[in-house]
Coordinates of N, CA and C in Angstrom, one line a residue:
X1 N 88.0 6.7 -43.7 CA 87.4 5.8 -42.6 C 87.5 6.5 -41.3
X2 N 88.1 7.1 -41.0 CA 88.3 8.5 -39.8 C 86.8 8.6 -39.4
X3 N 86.7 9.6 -40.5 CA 85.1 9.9 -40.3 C 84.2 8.7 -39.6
X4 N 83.9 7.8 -40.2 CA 82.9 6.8 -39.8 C 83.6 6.4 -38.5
X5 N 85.2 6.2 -38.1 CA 85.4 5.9 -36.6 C 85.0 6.6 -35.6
X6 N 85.0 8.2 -35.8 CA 84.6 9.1 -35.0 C 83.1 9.4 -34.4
X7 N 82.4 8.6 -36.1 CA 80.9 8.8 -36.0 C 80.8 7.4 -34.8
X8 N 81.3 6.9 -34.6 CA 81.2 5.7 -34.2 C 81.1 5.6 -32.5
X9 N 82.4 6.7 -32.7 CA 83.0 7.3 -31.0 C 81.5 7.6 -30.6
X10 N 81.6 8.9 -31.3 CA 80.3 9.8 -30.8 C 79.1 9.2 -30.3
X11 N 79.3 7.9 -31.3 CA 77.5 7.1 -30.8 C 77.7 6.7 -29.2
X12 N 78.7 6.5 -29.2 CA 78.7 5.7 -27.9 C 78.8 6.9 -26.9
X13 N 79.8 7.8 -27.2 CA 80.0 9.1 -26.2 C 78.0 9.6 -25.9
X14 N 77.2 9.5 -26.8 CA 76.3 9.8 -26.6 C 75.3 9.2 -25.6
X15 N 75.5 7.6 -26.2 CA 74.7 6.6 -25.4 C 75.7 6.7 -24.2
X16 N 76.6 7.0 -23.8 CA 77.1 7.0 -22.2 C 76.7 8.6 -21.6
X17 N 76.4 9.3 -22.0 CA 76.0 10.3 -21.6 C 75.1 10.2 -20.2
X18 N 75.0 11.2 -20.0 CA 74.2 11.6 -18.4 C 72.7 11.8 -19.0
X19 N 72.7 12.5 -20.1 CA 71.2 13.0 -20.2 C 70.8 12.1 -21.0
X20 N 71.4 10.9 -21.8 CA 71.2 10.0 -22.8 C 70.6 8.9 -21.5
X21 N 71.0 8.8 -20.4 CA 70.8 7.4 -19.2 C 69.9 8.7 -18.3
X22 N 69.3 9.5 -18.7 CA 68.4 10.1 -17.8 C 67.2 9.7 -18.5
X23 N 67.3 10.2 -19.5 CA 66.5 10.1 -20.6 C 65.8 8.8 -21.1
X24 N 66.6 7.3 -20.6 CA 66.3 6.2 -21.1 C 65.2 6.0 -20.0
X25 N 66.0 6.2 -18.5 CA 65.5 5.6 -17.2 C 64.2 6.4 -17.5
X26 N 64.1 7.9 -17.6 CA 62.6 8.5 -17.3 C 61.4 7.9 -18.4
X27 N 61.9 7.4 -19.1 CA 61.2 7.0 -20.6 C 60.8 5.4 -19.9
X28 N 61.7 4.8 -19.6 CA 61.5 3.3 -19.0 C 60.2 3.5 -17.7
X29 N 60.5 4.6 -16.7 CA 59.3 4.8 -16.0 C 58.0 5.0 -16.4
X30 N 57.9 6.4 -17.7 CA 56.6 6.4 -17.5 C 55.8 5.5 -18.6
X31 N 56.6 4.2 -18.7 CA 55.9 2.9 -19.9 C 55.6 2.4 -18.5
X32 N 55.9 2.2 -17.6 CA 55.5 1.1 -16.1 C 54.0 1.5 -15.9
X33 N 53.2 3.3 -16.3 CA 52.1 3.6 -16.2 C 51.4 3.4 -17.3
X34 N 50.8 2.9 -17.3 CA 49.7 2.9 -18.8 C 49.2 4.3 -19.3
X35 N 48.2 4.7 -18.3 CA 47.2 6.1 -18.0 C 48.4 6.7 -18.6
X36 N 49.3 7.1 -17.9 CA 50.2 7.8 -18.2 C 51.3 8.1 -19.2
X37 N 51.7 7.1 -19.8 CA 52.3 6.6 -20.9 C 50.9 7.1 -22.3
X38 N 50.3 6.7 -22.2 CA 49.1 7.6 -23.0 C 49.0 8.9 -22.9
X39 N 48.9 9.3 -22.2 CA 48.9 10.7 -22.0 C 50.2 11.7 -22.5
X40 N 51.5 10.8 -22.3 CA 52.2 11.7 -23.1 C 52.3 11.1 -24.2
X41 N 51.9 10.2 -24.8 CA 52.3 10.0 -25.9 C 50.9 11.3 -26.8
X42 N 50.2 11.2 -26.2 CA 49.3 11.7 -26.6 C 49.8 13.1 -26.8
X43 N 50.4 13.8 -26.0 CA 50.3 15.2 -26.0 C 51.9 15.4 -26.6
X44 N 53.0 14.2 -27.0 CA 53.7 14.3 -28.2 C 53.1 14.3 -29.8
X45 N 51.7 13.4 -29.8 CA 51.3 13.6 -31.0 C 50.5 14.9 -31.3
X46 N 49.9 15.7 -30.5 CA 49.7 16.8 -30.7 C 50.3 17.8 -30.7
X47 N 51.8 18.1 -30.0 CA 52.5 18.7 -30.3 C 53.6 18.8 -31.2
X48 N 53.3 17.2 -31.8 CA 54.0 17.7 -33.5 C 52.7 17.7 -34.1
X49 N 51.3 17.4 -34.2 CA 50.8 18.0 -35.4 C 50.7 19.5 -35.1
X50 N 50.9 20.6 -33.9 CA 50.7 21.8 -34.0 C 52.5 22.0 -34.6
X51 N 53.3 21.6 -34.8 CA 54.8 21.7 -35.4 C 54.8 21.7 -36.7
X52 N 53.8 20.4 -37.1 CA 54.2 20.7 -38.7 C 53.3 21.6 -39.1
X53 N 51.9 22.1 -38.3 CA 51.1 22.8 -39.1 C 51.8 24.5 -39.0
X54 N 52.9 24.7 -38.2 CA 53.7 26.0 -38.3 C 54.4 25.9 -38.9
X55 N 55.4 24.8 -39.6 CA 56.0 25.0 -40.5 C 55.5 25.0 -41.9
X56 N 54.3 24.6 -41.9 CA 53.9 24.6 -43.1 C 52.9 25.9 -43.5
X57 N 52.9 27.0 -41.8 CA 52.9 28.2 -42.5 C 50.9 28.1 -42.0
X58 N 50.7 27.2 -41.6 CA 49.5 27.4 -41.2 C 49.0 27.7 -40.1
X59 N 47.6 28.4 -40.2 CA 47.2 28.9 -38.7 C 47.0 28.0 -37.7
X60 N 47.5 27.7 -36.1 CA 47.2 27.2 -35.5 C 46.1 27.4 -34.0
X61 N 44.7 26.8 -34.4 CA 44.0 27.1 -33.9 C 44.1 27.4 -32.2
X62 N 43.4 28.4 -31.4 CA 44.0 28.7 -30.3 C 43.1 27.8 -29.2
X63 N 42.1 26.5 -29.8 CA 41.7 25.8 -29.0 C 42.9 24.5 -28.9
X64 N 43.5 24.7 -30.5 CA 44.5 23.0 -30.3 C 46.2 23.8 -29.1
X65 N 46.2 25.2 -29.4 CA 47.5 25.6 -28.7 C 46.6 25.2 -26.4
X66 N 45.3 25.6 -26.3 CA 45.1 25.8 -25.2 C 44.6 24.3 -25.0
X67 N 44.4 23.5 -25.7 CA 44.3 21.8 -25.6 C 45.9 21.3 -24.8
X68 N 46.7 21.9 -25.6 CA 48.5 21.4 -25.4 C 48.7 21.6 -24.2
X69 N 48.6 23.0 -24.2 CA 49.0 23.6 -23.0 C 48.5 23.0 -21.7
X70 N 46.9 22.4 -21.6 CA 46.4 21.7 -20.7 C 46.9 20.5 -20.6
X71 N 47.2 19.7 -21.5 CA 47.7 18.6 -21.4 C 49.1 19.0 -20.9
X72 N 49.8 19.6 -21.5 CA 51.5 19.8 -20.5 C 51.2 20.3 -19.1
X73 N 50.2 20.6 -18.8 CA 49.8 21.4 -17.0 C 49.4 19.9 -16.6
X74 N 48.8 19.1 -16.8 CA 48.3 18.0 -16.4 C 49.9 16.8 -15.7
X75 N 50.4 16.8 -17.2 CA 51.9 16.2 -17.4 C 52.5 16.7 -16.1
X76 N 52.8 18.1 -16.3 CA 53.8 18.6 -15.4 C 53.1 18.0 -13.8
X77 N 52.3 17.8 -13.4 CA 51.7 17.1 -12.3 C 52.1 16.0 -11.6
X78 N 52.3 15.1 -12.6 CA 53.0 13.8 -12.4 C 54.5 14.0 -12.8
X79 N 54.8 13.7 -11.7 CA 56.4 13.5 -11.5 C 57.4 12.7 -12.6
X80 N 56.7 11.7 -12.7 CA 57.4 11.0 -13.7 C 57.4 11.6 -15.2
X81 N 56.0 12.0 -15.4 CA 55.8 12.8 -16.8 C 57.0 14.0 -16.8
X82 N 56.8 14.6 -15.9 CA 57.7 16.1 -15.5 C 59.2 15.3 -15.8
X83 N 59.6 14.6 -15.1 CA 60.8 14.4 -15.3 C 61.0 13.5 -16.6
X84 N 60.4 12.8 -17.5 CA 60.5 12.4 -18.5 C 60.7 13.2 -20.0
X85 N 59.6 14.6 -19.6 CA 59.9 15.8 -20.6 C 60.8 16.9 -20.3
X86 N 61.5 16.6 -19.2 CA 62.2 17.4 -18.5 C 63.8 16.6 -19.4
X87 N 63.6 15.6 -19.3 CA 64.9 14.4 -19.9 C 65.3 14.5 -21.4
X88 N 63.9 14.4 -22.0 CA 63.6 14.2 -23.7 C 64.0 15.7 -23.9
X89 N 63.8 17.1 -23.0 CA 63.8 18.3 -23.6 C 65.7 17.9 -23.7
X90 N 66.5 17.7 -23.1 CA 67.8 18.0 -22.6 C 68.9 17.3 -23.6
X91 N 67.9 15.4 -23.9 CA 68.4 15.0 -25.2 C 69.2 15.3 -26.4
X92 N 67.4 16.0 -26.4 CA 67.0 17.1 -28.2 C 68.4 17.9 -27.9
X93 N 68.5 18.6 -27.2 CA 69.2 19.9 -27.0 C 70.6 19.4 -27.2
X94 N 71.0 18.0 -26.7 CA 72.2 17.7 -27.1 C 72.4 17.5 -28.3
X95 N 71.6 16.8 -28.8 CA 71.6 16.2 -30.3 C 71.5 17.1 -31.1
X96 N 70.5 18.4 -30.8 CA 70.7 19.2 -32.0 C 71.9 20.2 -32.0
X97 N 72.6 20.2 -30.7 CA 74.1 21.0 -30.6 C 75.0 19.8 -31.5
X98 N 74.9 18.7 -31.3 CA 75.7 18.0 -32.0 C 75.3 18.3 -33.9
X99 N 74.2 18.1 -34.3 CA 74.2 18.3 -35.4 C 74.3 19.9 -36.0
X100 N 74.2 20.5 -35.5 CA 74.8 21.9 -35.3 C 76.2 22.3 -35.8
X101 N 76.9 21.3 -34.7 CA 78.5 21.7 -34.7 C 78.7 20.8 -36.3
X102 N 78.1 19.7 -36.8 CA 78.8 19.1 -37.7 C 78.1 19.8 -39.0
X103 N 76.7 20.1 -38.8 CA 76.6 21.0 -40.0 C 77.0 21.8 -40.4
X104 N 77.5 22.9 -39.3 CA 78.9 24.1 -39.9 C 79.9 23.3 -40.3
X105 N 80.5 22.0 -39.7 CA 81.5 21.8 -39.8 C 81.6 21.5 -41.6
X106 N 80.6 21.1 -42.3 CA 80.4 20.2 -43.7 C 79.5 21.5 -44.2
X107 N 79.2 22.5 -44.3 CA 78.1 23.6 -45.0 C 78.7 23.7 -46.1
X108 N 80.2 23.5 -46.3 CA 80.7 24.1 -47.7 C 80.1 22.5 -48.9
X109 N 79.4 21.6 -47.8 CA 79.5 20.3 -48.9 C 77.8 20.3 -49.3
X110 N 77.1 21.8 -49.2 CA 75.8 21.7 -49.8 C 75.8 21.8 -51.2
X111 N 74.6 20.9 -51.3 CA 74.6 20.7 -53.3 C 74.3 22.4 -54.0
X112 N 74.8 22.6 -55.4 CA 74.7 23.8 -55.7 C 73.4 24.5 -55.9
X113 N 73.1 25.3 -55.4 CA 71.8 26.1 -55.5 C 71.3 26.5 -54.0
X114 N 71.8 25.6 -52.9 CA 71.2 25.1 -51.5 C 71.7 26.3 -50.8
X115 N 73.4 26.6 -51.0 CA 73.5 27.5 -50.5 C 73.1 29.2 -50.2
X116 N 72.6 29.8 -51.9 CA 71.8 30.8 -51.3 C 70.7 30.6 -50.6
X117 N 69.8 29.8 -50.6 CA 68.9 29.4 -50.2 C 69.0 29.4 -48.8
X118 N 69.8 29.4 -48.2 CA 70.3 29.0 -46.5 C 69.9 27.6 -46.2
X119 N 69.9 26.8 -46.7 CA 68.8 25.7 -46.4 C 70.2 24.9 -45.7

């Protein structure tokens, strides 16, 4: 039960965070814009379909990479957009250092075959 208390700590160590209450506030802002709030949501849906189409090893066309790109130049314009992907990048970055540290910490507990694999 350790484990699940700790997991437990962590949730909240996270939700008290600085970049977790930057992150909420900038996200709460740019829903107050409509226009705007569209707009990134928009240019998060294109920037995971250009995500999965690289992981899946496919060409990604250089009108949908210079579509993105325009859309994040637009984004970075508005202050609130800038600081909302500025928030969400800093998140991720926590979260995936956190799952990071606990996946080394548990690697020896991959099912058999996974390991050579590196997976």
């Amino acid at each position: 039960m350790l484990a699940i208390e700790l997991a437990h700590q962590l949730a909240r160590a996270l939700q008290e965070s600085e970049e977790y209450r930057r992150f909420i506030a900038a996200k709460d802002k740019v829903r107050t814009d409509e226009k705007n709030y569209k707009m990134v949501k928009n240019f998060q849906l294109k920037q995971w379909e250009i995500q999965q189409a690289q992981l899946l090893q496919h060409e990604v066309g250089f009108d949908k990479q210079q579509e993105l790109e325009s859309l994040y130049s637009l984004l970075s314009i508005n202050p609130n957009s800038r600081v909302y992907l500025q928030a969400e990048f800093e998140i991720s970055r926590l979260i995936n250092d956190v799952q990071k540290i606990i996946g080394e910490a548990v690697k020896d507990a991959l099912p058999l075959g996974f390991e050579e694999n590196g997976v």
